[in-house]
PDB file of C-alpha atoms in Angstrom:
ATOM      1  CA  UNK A  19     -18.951 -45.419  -5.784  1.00 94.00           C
ATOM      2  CA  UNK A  20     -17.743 -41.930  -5.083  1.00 96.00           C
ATOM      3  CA  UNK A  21     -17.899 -39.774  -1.923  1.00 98.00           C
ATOM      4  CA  UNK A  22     -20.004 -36.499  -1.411  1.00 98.00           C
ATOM      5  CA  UNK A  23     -19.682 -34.288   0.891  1.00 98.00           C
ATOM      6  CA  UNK A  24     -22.830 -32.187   2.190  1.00 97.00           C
ATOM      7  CA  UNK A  25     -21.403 -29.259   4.073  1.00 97.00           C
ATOM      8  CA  UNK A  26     -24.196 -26.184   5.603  1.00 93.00           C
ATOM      9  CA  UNK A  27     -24.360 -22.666   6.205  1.00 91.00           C
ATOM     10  CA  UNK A  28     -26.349 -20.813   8.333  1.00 84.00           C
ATOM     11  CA  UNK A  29     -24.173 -17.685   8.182  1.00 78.00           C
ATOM     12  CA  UNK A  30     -21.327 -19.984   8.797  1.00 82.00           C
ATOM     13  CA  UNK A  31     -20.120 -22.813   7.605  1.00 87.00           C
ATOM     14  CA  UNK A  32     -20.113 -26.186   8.846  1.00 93.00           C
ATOM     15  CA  UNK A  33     -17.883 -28.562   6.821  1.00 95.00           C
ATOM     16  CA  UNK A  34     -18.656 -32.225   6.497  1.00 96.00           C
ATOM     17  CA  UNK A  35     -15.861 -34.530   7.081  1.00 95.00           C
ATOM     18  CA  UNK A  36     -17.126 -37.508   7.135  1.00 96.00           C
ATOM     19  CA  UNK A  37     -19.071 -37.942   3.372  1.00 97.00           C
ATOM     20  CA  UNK A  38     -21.536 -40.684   2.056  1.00 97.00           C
ATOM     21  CA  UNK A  39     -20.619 -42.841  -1.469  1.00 98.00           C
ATOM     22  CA  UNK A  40     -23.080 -43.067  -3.691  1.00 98.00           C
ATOM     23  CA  UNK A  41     -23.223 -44.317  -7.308  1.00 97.00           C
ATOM     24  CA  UNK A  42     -24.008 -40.908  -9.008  1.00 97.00           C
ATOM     25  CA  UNK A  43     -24.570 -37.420  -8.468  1.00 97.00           C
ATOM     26  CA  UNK A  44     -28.266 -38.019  -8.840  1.00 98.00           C
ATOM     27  CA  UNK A  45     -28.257 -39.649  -6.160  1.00 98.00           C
ATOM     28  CA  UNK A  46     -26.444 -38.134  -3.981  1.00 98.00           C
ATOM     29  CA  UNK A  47     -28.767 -34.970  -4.828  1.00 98.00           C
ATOM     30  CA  UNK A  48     -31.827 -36.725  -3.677  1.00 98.00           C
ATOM     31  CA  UNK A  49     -30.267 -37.248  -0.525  1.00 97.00           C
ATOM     32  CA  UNK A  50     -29.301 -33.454  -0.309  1.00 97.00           C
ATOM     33  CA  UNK A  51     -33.208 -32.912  -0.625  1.00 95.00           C
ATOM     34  CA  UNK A  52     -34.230 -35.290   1.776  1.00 95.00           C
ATOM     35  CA  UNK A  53     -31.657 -33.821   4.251  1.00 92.00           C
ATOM     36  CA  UNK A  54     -33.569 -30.384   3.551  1.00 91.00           C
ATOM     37  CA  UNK A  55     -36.628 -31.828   3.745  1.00 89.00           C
ATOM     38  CA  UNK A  56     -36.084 -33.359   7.347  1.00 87.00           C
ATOM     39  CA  UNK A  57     -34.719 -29.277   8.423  1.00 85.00           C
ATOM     40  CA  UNK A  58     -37.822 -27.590   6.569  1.00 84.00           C
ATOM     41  CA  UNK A  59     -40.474 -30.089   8.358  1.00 83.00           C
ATOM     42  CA  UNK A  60     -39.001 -31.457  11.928  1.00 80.00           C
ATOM     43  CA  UNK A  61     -36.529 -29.094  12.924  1.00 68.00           C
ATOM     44  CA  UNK A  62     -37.190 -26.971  16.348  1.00 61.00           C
ATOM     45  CA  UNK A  63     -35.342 -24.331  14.617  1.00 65.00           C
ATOM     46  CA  UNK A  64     -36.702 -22.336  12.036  1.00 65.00           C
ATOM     47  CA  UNK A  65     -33.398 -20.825  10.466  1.00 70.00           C
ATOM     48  CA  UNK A  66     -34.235 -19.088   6.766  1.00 74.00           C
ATOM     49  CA  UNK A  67     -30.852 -18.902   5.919  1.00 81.00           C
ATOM     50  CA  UNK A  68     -30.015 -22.465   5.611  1.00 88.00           C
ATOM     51  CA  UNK A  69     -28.725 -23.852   2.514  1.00 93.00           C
ATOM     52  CA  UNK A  70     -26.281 -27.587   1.979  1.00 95.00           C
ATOM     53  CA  UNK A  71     -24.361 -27.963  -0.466  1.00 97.00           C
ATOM     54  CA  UNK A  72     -23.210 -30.952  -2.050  1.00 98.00           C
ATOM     55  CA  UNK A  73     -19.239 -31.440  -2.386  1.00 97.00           C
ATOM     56  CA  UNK A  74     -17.752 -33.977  -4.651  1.00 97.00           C
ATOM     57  CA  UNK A  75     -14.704 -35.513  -3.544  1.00 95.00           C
ATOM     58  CA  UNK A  76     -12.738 -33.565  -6.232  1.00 96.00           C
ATOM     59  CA  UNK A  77     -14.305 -30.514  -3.895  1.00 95.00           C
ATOM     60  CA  UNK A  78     -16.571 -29.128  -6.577  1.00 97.00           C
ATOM     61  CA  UNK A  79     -19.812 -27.958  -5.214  1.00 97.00           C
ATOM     62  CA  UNK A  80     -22.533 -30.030  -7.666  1.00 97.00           C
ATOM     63  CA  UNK A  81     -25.028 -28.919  -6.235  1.00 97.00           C
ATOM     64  CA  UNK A  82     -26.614 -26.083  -4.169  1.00 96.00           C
ATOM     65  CA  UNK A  83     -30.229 -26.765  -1.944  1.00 94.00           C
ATOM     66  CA  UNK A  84     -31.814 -24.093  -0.444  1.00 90.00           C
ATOM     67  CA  UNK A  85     -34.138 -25.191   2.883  1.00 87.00           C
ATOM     68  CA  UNK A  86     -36.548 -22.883   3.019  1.00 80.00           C
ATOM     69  CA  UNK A  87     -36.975 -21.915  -0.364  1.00 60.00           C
ATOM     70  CA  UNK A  88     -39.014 -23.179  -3.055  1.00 54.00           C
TER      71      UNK A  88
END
């Protein structure tokens, strides 16, 4: 298992320090897109800029999910 890290920006950055483990970096992608999924469709806030990345625990970004974008 290895830890990721999904940190946001919305102009600024909001760290995560916590993390989840999962087994790959699929899978800790699909989370990434449910996360932006659940901001896109039941948020209150309708922020364009929003974006999470996802952080390996080495602190390489491995992935980059835009919320409102296509």
């Amino acid at each position: 298992m290895q830890k990721f890290f999904f940190d946001m920006k919305d102009g600024v950055p909001h760290r995560d320090t916590v993390g989840i483990e999962f087994k790959t970096n699929a899978e800790a992608i699909g989370h990434c897109r449910e996360i932006a999924e659940h901001f896109r469709d039941e948020s209150l806030r309708d922020d364009q800029d929003l974006e999470i990345s996802v952080v390996n625990a080495l602190g390489r970004e491995i992935h980059r999910e835009f919320v409102h974008r296509e």
